[in-house]
Tab-separated table of C-alpha atoms in Angstrom:
chain	number	residue	atom	x	y	z
A	1034	MET	CA	34.618	46.119	13.097
A	1035	LYS	CA	32.691	45.246	16.331
A	1036	VAL	CA	29.554	43.224	15.411
A	1037	ALA	CA	26.716	42.322	17.949
A	1038	LEU	CA	24.561	39.453	16.950
A	1039	LEU	CA	21.191	39.258	18.785
A	1040	ASN	CA	18.260	36.725	18.995
A	1041	PRO	CA	15.382	38.483	20.846
A	1042	PRO	CA	13.693	37.159	24.087
A	1043	TRP	CA	10.623	35.730	22.053
A	1044	THR	CA	7.033	35.757	23.111
A	1045	PHE	CA	4.097	34.996	20.949
A	1046	GLU	CA	1.029	36.169	22.726
A	1047	HIS	CA	-2.084	36.205	20.292
A	1048	SER	CA	0.151	34.959	17.469
A	1049	ILE	CA	-0.747	32.222	14.955
A	1050	TYR	CA	2.865	31.053	15.440
A	1051	PHE	CA	2.815	27.370	15.522
A	1052	GLY	CA	6.706	26.588	15.764
A	1053	CYS	CA	8.181	25.479	19.015
A	1054	ARG	CA	8.517	27.960	21.677
A	1055	ALA	CA	11.350	26.553	23.575
A	1056	PRO	CA	14.959	28.175	23.490
A	1057	HIS	CA	17.172	26.783	20.383
A	1058	LEU	CA	20.416	27.690	19.083
A	1059	PRO	CA	20.398	30.534	16.615
A	1060	ILE	CA	22.267	28.871	13.880
A	1061	GLU	CA	22.192	31.913	11.590
A	1062	LEU	CA	24.014	34.071	14.169
A	1063	GLY	CA	26.441	31.303	15.165
A	1064	ALA	CA	27.280	30.729	11.652
A	1065	SER	CA	27.832	34.566	11.032
A	1066	LYS	CA	29.842	34.724	13.987
A	1067	THR	CA	32.003	32.067	12.846
A	1068	LEU	CA	32.777	33.610	9.367
A	1069	LEU	CA	33.133	37.151	11.119
A	1070	GLU	CA	35.779	36.033	13.582
A	1071	ARG	CA	37.622	34.175	10.819
A	1072	ALA	CA	37.863	37.338	9.093
A	1073	GLY	CA	39.278	39.269	12.284
A	1074	HIS	CA	36.134	41.074	13.406
A	1075	ALA	CA	35.163	41.148	17.046
A	1076	THR	CA	31.789	39.767	18.080
A	1077	LEU	CA	29.419	39.744	20.866
A	1078	MET	CA	26.377	37.080	20.564
A	1079	ARG	CA	23.485	37.175	22.824
A	1080	ASP	CA	20.236	35.124	23.045
A	1081	GLY	CA	17.269	36.479	24.937
A	1082	LEU	CA	16.180	33.195	26.210
A	1083	LEU	CA	19.541	31.357	26.774
A	1084	ASP	CA	21.289	34.283	28.302
A	1085	GLU	CA	17.934	34.871	30.172
A	1086	LEU	CA	17.958	38.647	29.074
A	1087	ASP	CA	14.890	40.801	28.583
A	1088	ILE	CA	15.095	43.659	26.063
A	1089	GLY	CA	16.543	46.063	28.537
A	1090	GLY	CA	19.180	43.473	29.467
A	1091	MET	CA	20.244	42.748	25.756
A	1092	ALA	CA	20.416	46.492	25.081
A	1093	GLU	CA	22.603	47.250	28.142
A	1094	ALA	CA	25.005	44.289	27.067
A	1095	CYS	CA	25.302	45.781	23.714
A	1096	ALA	CA	25.965	49.086	24.924
A	1097	GLY	CA	28.823	47.791	27.027
A	1098	PHE	CA	30.232	46.258	23.861
A	1099	ALA	CA	30.061	49.425	21.788
A	1100	PRO	CA	29.391	47.710	18.581
A	1101	ASP	CA	29.645	49.323	15.147
A	1102	MET	CA	26.991	47.100	13.791
A	1103	ILE	CA	24.169	45.012	15.318
A	1104	VAL	CA	22.456	42.177	13.553
A	1105	VAL	CA	18.847	41.273	14.882
A	1106	THR	CA	17.104	38.243	13.604
A	1107	THR	CA	13.256	38.487	12.878
A	1108	ALA	CA	12.564	34.780	13.540
A	1109	PRO	CA	13.820	32.446	16.327
A	1110	THR	CA	16.485	30.587	14.450
A	1111	TYR	CA	16.804	29.276	10.833
A	1112	LEU	CA	14.647	26.021	11.890
A	1113	PHE	CA	11.636	28.349	11.964
A	1114	TRP	CA	12.271	30.738	9.236
A	1115	ARG	CA	9.907	28.679	6.944
A	1116	CYS	CA	7.244	28.955	9.549
A	1117	ALA	CA	7.937	32.307	11.237
A	1118	GLN	CA	5.666	34.343	13.508
A	1119	PRO	CA	4.096	36.980	10.960
A	1120	GLU	CA	4.420	39.729	13.255
A	1121	LEU	CA	7.485	41.869	13.750
A	1122	ARG	CA	6.504	43.256	17.274
A	1123	LEU	CA	9.348	41.903	19.157
A	1124	PRO	CA	12.256	42.698	16.893
A	1125	ARG	CA	10.870	46.066	16.511
A	1126	MET	CA	10.816	46.593	20.524
A	1127	LEU	CA	14.534	45.414	20.485
A	1128	LEU	CA	15.682	47.532	17.783
A	1129	ASP	CA	14.079	50.610	19.449
A	1130	ALA	CA	15.892	49.919	22.483
A	1131	LEU	CA	19.082	49.340	20.657
A	1132	ARG	CA	18.763	52.716	18.884
A	1133	VAL	CA	18.790	54.379	22.302
A	1134	ALA	CA	21.548	52.394	23.916
A	1135	CYS	CA	23.828	52.254	20.878
A	1136	PRO	CA	23.091	55.444	18.899
A	1137	HIS	CA	26.159	55.098	16.521
A	1138	ALA	CA	25.561	51.483	15.646
A	1139	THR	CA	24.160	50.320	12.302
A	1140	LEU	CA	21.081	48.365	12.913
A	1141	VAL	CA	20.733	45.185	10.464
A	1142	ALA	CA	17.834	42.976	10.521
A	1143	VAL	CA	18.002	39.560	8.853
A	1144	GLY	CA	15.258	36.897	8.554
A	1145	PRO	CA	12.317	35.707	6.431
A	1146	HIS	CA	10.348	39.006	6.611
A	1147	GLY	CA	12.958	41.277	5.125
A	1148	SER	CA	13.771	38.451	2.743
A	1149	ALA	CA	10.357	38.438	1.256
A	1150	THR	CA	9.249	42.010	1.652
A	1151	PRO	CA	12.390	44.049	2.272
A	1152	ASP	CA	10.675	47.616	2.081
A	1153	ALA	CA	7.871	46.741	4.499
A	1154	ALA	CA	10.355	45.131	6.893
A	1155	LEU	CA	12.598	48.034	6.721
A	1156	ARG	CA	9.824	50.346	7.734
A	1157	LYS	CA	8.221	48.196	10.413
A	1158	LEU	CA	11.336	47.471	12.120
A	1159	GLY	CA	13.083	51.112	11.829
A	1160	ALA	CA	16.284	49.295	10.882
A	1161	ASP	CA	18.824	50.670	8.884
A	1162	ILE	CA	19.427	47.769	6.540
A	1163	VAL	CA	17.725	44.365	5.936
A	1164	VAL	CA	19.327	41.384	4.576
A	1165	ARG	CA	17.601	39.358	1.863
A	1166	GLY	CA	18.024	35.590	2.028
A	1167	GLU	CA	20.665	33.634	4.070
A	1168	CYS	CA	22.684	35.950	6.165
A	1169	GLU	CA	26.083	34.929	6.909
A	1170	GLU	CA	28.210	36.099	3.774
A	1171	VAL	CA	26.117	39.228	3.445
A	1172	VAL	CA	26.666	40.269	7.008
A	1173	LEU	CA	30.503	39.500	6.576
A	1174	ALA	CA	30.523	41.732	3.382
A	1175	LEU	CA	28.853	44.595	5.328
A	1176	ALA	CA	31.415	44.223	8.195
A	1177	ASN	CA	34.251	44.115	5.576
A	1178	GLY	CA	33.070	47.631	4.622
A	1179	GLY	CA	30.570	46.943	1.838
A	1180	VAL	CA	28.085	49.814	1.191
A	1181	PRO	CA	24.462	49.032	2.308
A	1182	GLY	CA	22.233	48.928	-0.650
A	1183	GLU	CA	25.250	47.999	-2.705
A	1184	VAL	CA	26.230	44.683	-1.241
A	1185	PRO	CA	23.932	42.025	-2.942
A	1186	GLY	CA	21.095	41.057	-0.848
A	1187	THR	CA	20.753	44.237	0.890
A	1188	ALA	CA	18.100	46.903	1.284
A	1189	ALA	CA	19.057	50.190	3.177
A	1190	LEU	CA	16.985	53.177	4.096
A	1191	GLN	CA	18.398	56.400	2.782
A	1192	PRO	CA	18.231	59.832	4.505
A	1193	ASP	CA	15.531	61.088	2.218
A	1194	GLY	CA	13.251	58.065	3.251
A	1195	SER	CA	13.864	56.083	-0.169
A	1196	ILE	CA	15.295	52.683	0.008
A	1197	ARG	CA	18.429	51.665	-1.818
A	1198	ALA	CA	18.557	47.813	-2.674
A	1199	ASN	CA	20.854	45.563	-4.776
A	1200	GLY	CA	19.494	42.342	-6.006
A	1201	GLY	CA	17.115	39.493	-4.698
A	1202	PRO	CA	17.780	37.090	-1.844
A	1203	GLN	CA	21.080	35.507	-1.479
A	1204	ALA	CA	22.265	32.034	-0.553
A	1205	THR	CA	25.433	31.156	1.407
A	1206	ARG	CA	27.745	28.596	-0.022
A	1207	PHE	CA	27.331	26.491	3.195
A	1208	THR	CA	28.842	23.413	1.887
A	1209	ASP	CA	32.355	24.267	3.401
A	1210	LEU	CA	30.765	26.016	6.475
A	1211	PRO	CA	33.365	25.631	9.429
A	1212	ALA	CA	32.287	23.885	12.665
A	1213	VAL	CA	30.165	26.282	14.746
A	1214	ARG	CA	31.021	26.566	18.252
A	1215	TRP	CA	28.492	27.576	21.064
A	1216	PRO	CA	29.069	29.023	24.463
A	1217	ASP	CA	29.405	26.429	27.327
A	1218	HIS	CA	26.689	28.270	29.394
A	1219	TRP	CA	24.089	28.103	26.346
A	1220	VAL	CA	24.704	24.350	25.820
A	1221	ALA	CA	24.291	23.832	29.727
A	1222	ARG	CA	20.969	25.680	29.675
A	1223	HIS	CA	19.592	23.997	26.466
A	1224	HIS	CA	17.525	21.476	28.247
A	1225	HIS	CA	15.096	21.047	25.333
A	1226	HIS	CA	15.166	18.185	23.044
A	1227	HIS	CA	13.321	19.394	19.746
A	1228	HIS	CA	10.683	17.078	18.705
A	1229	ARG	CA	11.735	14.199	20.951
A	1230	PHE	CA	8.711	12.321	22.235
A	1231	GLU	CA	9.950	8.721	22.969
A	1232	GLN	CA	9.588	7.384	26.566
A	1233	PRO	CA	12.593	7.840	28.623
A	1234	HIS	CA	13.035	4.124	28.879
A	1235	GLN	CA	13.448	3.768	25.198
A	1236	GLY	CA	16.362	6.067	24.704
A	1237	SER	CA	19.089	7.243	26.947
A	1238	GLY	CA	20.151	10.953	27.645
A	1239	HIS	CA	16.912	12.507	28.256
A	1240	ASP	CA	18.621	14.427	31.275
A	1241	LEU	CA	21.543	15.627	29.000
A	1242	PRO	CA	21.636	19.023	27.012
A	1243	GLY	CA	20.095	19.209	23.527
A	1244	ALA	CA	21.450	20.929	20.501
A	1245	GLU	CA	20.669	21.793	16.988
A	1246	VAL	CA	22.788	21.185	13.876
A	1247	GLU	CA	22.606	21.200	10.013
A	1248	ALA	CA	24.009	18.661	7.707
A	1249	SER	CA	22.212	20.185	4.712
A	1250	ARG	CA	20.384	23.331	3.686
A	1251	GLY	CA	17.427	23.758	1.199
A	1252	CYS	CA	15.391	21.344	-0.418
A	1253	PRO	CA	15.298	19.703	-3.982
A	1254	TYR	CA	11.527	19.718	-4.032
A	1255	SER	CA	9.131	22.578	-4.434
A	1256	CYS	CA	5.948	21.807	-2.460
A	1257	SER	CA	3.509	24.591	-2.823
A	1258	PHE	CA	3.151	25.169	0.974
A	1259	CYS	CA	6.781	25.487	1.794
A	1260	ALA	CA	8.185	28.993	2.588
A	1261	LYS	CA	11.465	28.806	1.060
A	1262	ILE	CA	11.565	30.775	-2.238
A	1263	ASP	CA	13.477	33.420	-0.625
A	1264	PHE	CA	15.882	31.572	1.621
A	1265	ARG	CA	17.350	28.109	2.238
A	1266	ASP	CA	15.868	27.070	-1.307
A	1267	SER	CA	18.468	25.249	-3.375
A	1268	TYR	CA	19.657	21.812	-1.942
A	1269	ARG	CA	23.223	22.058	-0.512
A	1270	ARG	CA	24.973	19.026	1.721
A	1271	ARG	CA	27.632	20.321	4.192
A	1272	ASP	CA	31.062	18.613	4.056
A	1273	LEU	CA	31.363	15.922	6.644
A	1274	VAL	CA	34.666	16.956	8.395
A	1275	PRO	CA	33.448	20.319	9.725
A	1276	LEU	CA	30.090	18.878	10.558
A	1277	LEU	CA	31.451	16.082	12.680
A	1278	GLU	CA	33.866	18.453	14.132
A	1279	GLU	CA	30.831	20.529	15.294
A	1280	ILE	CA	29.140	17.428	16.520
A	1281	ASP	CA	31.924	16.167	18.500
A	1282	ALA	CA	32.440	19.610	20.168
A	1283	LEU	CA	28.898	19.435	21.293
A	1284	ARG	CA	29.371	15.856	22.640
A	1285	ALA	CA	32.324	17.238	24.686
A	1286	GLN	CA	30.135	19.977	25.889
A	1287	GLY	CA	27.670	17.265	27.348
A	1288	VAL	CA	25.157	17.131	24.493
A	1289	GLY	CA	23.210	13.988	24.406
A	1290	TYR	CA	20.714	14.772	21.701
A	1291	LEU	CA	20.843	16.679	18.373
A	1292	TYR	CA	18.099	17.934	16.226
A	1293	PHE	CA	19.113	18.175	12.370
A	1294	ILE	CA	17.338	21.477	11.329
A	1295	ASP	CA	17.720	20.454	7.603
A	1296	GLU	CA	14.539	21.171	5.530
A	1297	ILE	CA	14.787	17.659	4.538
A	1298	PHE	CA	17.076	15.065	6.071
A	1299	LEU	CA	17.956	13.029	2.929
A	1300	PRO	CA	19.527	9.381	3.158
A	1301	ASN	CA	23.310	10.014	3.617
A	1302	ARG	CA	25.129	6.772	4.402
A	1303	LEU	CA	28.438	8.415	5.080
A	1304	LEU	CA	26.918	10.638	7.809
A	1305	LEU	CA	24.949	7.976	9.283
A	1306	GLU	CA	27.898	5.499	9.385
A	1307	ALA	CA	29.930	8.303	10.933
A	1308	LEU	CA	27.160	8.783	13.783
A	1309	VAL	CA	27.021	5.082	14.491
A	1310	GLY	CA	28.760	4.534	17.820
A	1311	ARG	CA	29.163	8.244	18.742
A	1312	GLY	CA	26.583	7.581	21.660
A	1313	LEU	CA	24.259	10.410	20.409
A	1314	LYS	CA	20.297	10.481	19.816
A	1315	PHE	CA	19.047	12.630	17.264
A	1316	GLY	CA	15.886	13.940	15.490
A	1317	VAL	CA	15.172	14.687	11.801
A	1318	GLN	CA	12.526	15.968	9.441
A	1319	THR	CA	12.301	14.213	6.046
A	1320	ARG	CA	10.013	12.408	3.487
A	1321	ILE	CA	9.441	8.681	4.254
A	1322	ASP	CA	9.227	7.932	0.547
A	1323	LEU	CA	12.734	8.632	-0.086
A	1324	TRP	CA	13.974	5.893	2.476
A	1325	LYS	CA	14.725	2.436	1.401
A	1326	PRO	CA	14.363	-0.237	4.266
A	1327	GLU	CA	18.065	-0.941	4.689
A	1328	MET	CA	18.727	2.941	5.162
A	1329	LEU	CA	15.885	3.103	7.650
A	1330	GLU	CA	17.442	0.465	9.534
A	1331	LEU	CA	20.885	2.429	9.460
A	1332	LEU	CA	19.023	5.458	10.433
A	1333	GLY	CA	17.998	3.708	13.792
A	1334	GLN	CA	21.453	2.342	14.220
A	1335	ALA	CA	23.026	5.885	13.982
A	1336	GLY	CA	20.932	7.000	16.944
A	1337	CYS	CA	17.657	8.464	15.341
A	1338	VAL	CA	14.985	8.459	17.785
A	1339	SER	CA	12.521	10.918	16.091
A	1340	ILE	CA	11.226	11.240	12.630
A	1341	GLU	CA	8.936	13.821	11.448
A	1342	ALA	CA	7.777	12.701	7.934
A	1343	GLY	CA	5.473	15.138	5.764
A	1344	VAL	CA	2.782	13.253	4.132
A	1345	GLU	CA	0.552	16.020	3.917
A	1346	SER	CA	-2.510	14.701	1.937
A	1347	LEU	CA	-4.047	11.158	2.036
A	1348	THR	CA	-4.921	11.159	-1.732
A	1349	GLU	CA	-2.612	11.152	-4.773
A	1350	ALA	CA	-4.541	14.002	-6.150
A	1351	GLY	CA	-3.957	16.057	-3.030
A	1352	ARG	CA	-0.364	15.425	-2.873
A	1353	ALA	CA	-0.076	16.417	-6.523
A	1354	GLU	CA	-2.044	19.462	-6.005
A	1355	LEU	CA	0.687	20.328	-3.165
A	1356	ASP	CA	3.306	19.616	-5.792
A	1357	LYS	CA	4.684	16.802	-3.505
A	1358	ASN	CA	6.087	14.771	-6.411
A	1359	CYS	CA	5.457	11.729	-4.334
A	1360	LYS	CA	6.004	8.365	-6.195
A	1361	LEU	CA	4.377	6.165	-3.501
A	1362	SER	CA	0.686	5.467	-2.961
A	1363	THR	CA	-1.075	6.240	0.283
A	1364	ASP	CA	-0.960	2.516	1.552
A	1365	GLU	CA	2.991	2.266	0.403
A	1366	LEU	CA	3.471	5.581	2.634
A	1367	ALA	CA	1.657	4.016	5.493
A	1368	ASP	CA	3.622	0.635	5.252
A	1369	ARG	CA	6.967	2.684	5.062
A	1370	LEU	CA	6.107	4.777	8.034
A	1371	ILE	CA	5.388	1.474	9.990
A	1372	MET	CA	8.593	-0.111	8.934
A	1373	ALA	CA	10.339	3.013	10.058
A	1374	LYS	CA	8.712	2.491	13.437
A	1375	GLN	CA	10.666	-0.770	13.636
A	1376	HIS	CA	13.981	1.044	13.927
A	1377	VAL	CA	13.143	4.517	15.301
A	1378	ALA	CA	11.229	5.062	18.496
A	1379	PHE	CA	9.123	7.844	17.619
A	1380	VAL	CA	7.576	8.398	14.075
A	1381	GLN	CA	5.187	10.985	13.037
A	1382	ALA	CA	3.261	11.613	9.844
A	1383	ASN	CA	2.581	15.215	9.134
A	1384	LEU	CA	-0.673	15.977	7.761
A	1385	ILE	CA	-2.086	19.270	6.523
A	1386	GLN	CA	-5.684	20.519	6.048
A	1387	VAL	CA	-6.666	19.741	2.253
A	1388	SER	CA	-9.998	20.176	1.020
A	1389	GLY	CA	-10.206	17.022	-0.864
A	1390	ASP	CA	-9.361	14.795	2.169
A	1391	ASP	CA	-12.313	13.040	3.606
A	1392	PRO	CA	-12.574	13.361	7.159
A	1393	ALA	CA	-13.551	9.755	7.713
A	1394	MET	CA	-10.604	8.687	5.594
A	1395	VAL	CA	-8.252	10.717	7.453
A	1396	THR	CA	-9.752	9.429	10.890
A	1397	ALA	CA	-9.257	5.777	9.530
A	1398	TRP	CA	-5.622	6.211	8.138
A	1399	ARG	CA	-4.579	7.846	11.480
A	1400	GLU	CA	-6.111	4.974	13.578
A	1401	ARG	CA	-4.233	2.481	11.370
A	1402	LEU	CA	-0.947	4.211	11.907
A	1403	LEU	CA	-1.637	4.740	15.655
A	1404	ALA	CA	-2.492	1.081	16.095
A	1405	ALA	CA	1.168	0.423	14.673
A	1406	GLY	CA	2.763	3.057	17.053
A	1407	VAL	CA	3.110	5.700	14.472
A	1408	TRP	CA	1.454	9.237	15.382
A	1409	ALA	CA	-0.291	11.259	12.834
A	1410	ASN	CA	-1.442	14.666	13.599
A	1411	ASP	CA	-4.897	16.031	13.384
A	1412	PRO	CA	-4.544	18.034	9.879
A	1413	VAL	CA	-3.330	21.572	10.500
A	1414	PRO	CA	-4.470	24.616	8.397
A	1415	LEU	CA	-1.846	26.206	5.893
A	1416	TYR	CA	-0.778	29.807	6.279
A	1417	PRO	CA	0.049	31.191	2.759
A	1418	TYR	CA	3.756	32.559	3.807
A	1419	PRO	CA	4.827	35.249	1.275
A	1420	SER	CA	7.964	33.052	0.369
A	1421	SER	CA	5.799	30.076	-0.534
A	1422	PRO	CA	4.398	29.254	-3.849
A	1423	ASP	CA	0.917	29.061	-2.372
A	1424	TYR	CA	1.077	32.743	-1.864
A	1425	ARG	CA	2.032	33.652	-5.111
A	1426	LYS	CA	-0.804	31.319	-6.589
A	1427	LEU	CA	-3.315	33.154	-4.376
A	1428	PHE	CA	-2.056	36.877	-4.556
A	1429	GLY	CA	0.841	37.087	-7.072
A	1430	LEU	CA	4.085	38.336	-6.071
A	1431	PRO	CA	4.478	39.662	-2.456
A	1432	ASP	CA	4.361	43.511	-1.970
A	1433	ALA	CA	4.422	45.778	1.227
A	1434	GLN	CA	0.923	44.383	2.267
A	1435	ALA	CA	1.923	40.668	1.710
A	1436	TRP	CA	2.055	39.783	5.391
A	1437	GLU	CA	-1.222	41.357	6.183
A	1438	ARG	CA	-2.868	39.873	3.132
A	1439	ALA	CA	-1.743	36.402	4.167
A	1440	HIS	CA	-2.760	36.950	7.703
A	1441	ALA	CA	-6.192	38.013	6.929
A	1442	HIS	CA	-6.708	35.212	4.527
A	1443	TYR	CA	-5.561	32.586	7.201
A	1444	LEU	CA	-7.663	34.038	9.862
A	1445	GLY	CA	-10.678	34.181	7.628
A	1446	LEU	CA	-10.459	30.427	6.615
A	1447	PHE	CA	-10.456	28.575	9.738
A	1448	ASP	CA	-12.906	28.653	12.882
A	1449	ARG	CA	-10.299	26.895	15.126
A	1450	MET	CA	-6.433	27.003	15.270
A	1451	SER	CA	-4.293	23.757	15.802
A	1452	ASP	CA	-3.655	22.756	19.671
A	1453	ILE	CA	-0.348	24.292	19.475
A	1454	GLN	CA	-1.425	27.768	18.763
A	1455	ASP	CA	-2.762	30.560	20.897
A	1456	ASP	CA	-6.573	30.303	20.769
A	1457	THR	CA	-7.061	34.039	20.189
A	1458	PRO	CA	-5.067	35.222	17.275
A	1459	LEU	CA	-5.257	38.895	16.495
A	1460	PRO	CA	-5.197	40.646	13.315
A	1461	LEU	CA	-1.508	41.842	12.247
A	1462	ALA	CA	-2.251	45.350	12.547
A	1463	GLU	CA	-3.074	44.811	16.192
A	1464	LEU	CA	-0.049	42.583	16.729
A	1465	GLU	CA	2.173	45.215	15.172
A	1466	SER	CA	0.761	48.266	16.658
A	1467	VAL	CA	4.414	49.068	17.919
A	1468	CYS	CA	5.486	48.938	14.194
A	1469	ARG	CA	3.212	51.600	12.935
A	1470	ARG	CA	4.007	54.742	15.158
């Protein structure tokens, strides 16, 4: 089968989206491509930003390939599935263009939207199939001739307008995922170093390409705000051999900085020891309470120049309310962050807006960390994503109106957005007007 794998040319006007807007490698598509080609299928992979294609250009490229099946992701890479833009405007526009350019191809949508609310996503997108959960093995099953709606983790629109579905979200085995290879011209254009903020004199290779990799998938914790119930939930660690093969291939393509997209980069002595001496810089997202002093030192020796550590609330009660299951006190967390700064050039403590955190206390804690060189953000509001425990506490299980309900709740709670959001977010119905015709 001929399968096209597409990442739309993302834009986020008037969205509440607070993820990074720079181009990143679409790992879900790259991993799918790896499994498809290993099984003998022909693939075409295009990324709107990295290939510098608009919607018309992507549709034209697809038409030239004449695919049997086209896979479109509804969020810009796995890295941002857990904080995706709520609106499906851009994927719908791309799918509309593909329906015209490739009228005989089956249109498949993958991503967090269809994972949480498959019926609503199918109807908003106008796709033939949505995949629930991690997509690589489901896409392969469809390419191998699996029947849409019978393959586990698929929901398919039927000729009479009904939806045929089989089972809930799927999880890819992942641990033995072969090395993913990326086109040379993508790597050459990938100038973005995700979450890298140290000064150039503190770390080399700022002028070299960046890239994203994953050493693990999922998280053993169940924090109430984290949108991972329907994908990338259970923790799995990738085998070291294919991971290092992928990293070395990126090095050979000129990459100087990696960002591990892992939901939580847990201490992994074998990986860190393997990275020592490879000459790479990298960034991670983790929990500082899980790192002992000797492992923080090894993390720095391995090349880590950026830590984003979720602290969330500055009270033990607040962290307990968020189901953080954190064993350290607030002072101990601060001490551990300051210790990390001795080995890693940039360390950030993530805070979120929690009702019990006194603003004066937050200000004093941030000032203490800033004086030690650790950056702590101005607490940001939470979006109750349908795949998060918080959504289910507020509204129950997600239904066809789940994204609209979450969006209206979010916009009604706050009188200002964070400094990385658009300052005039619109209601979801307006953002998705193209999906409702």
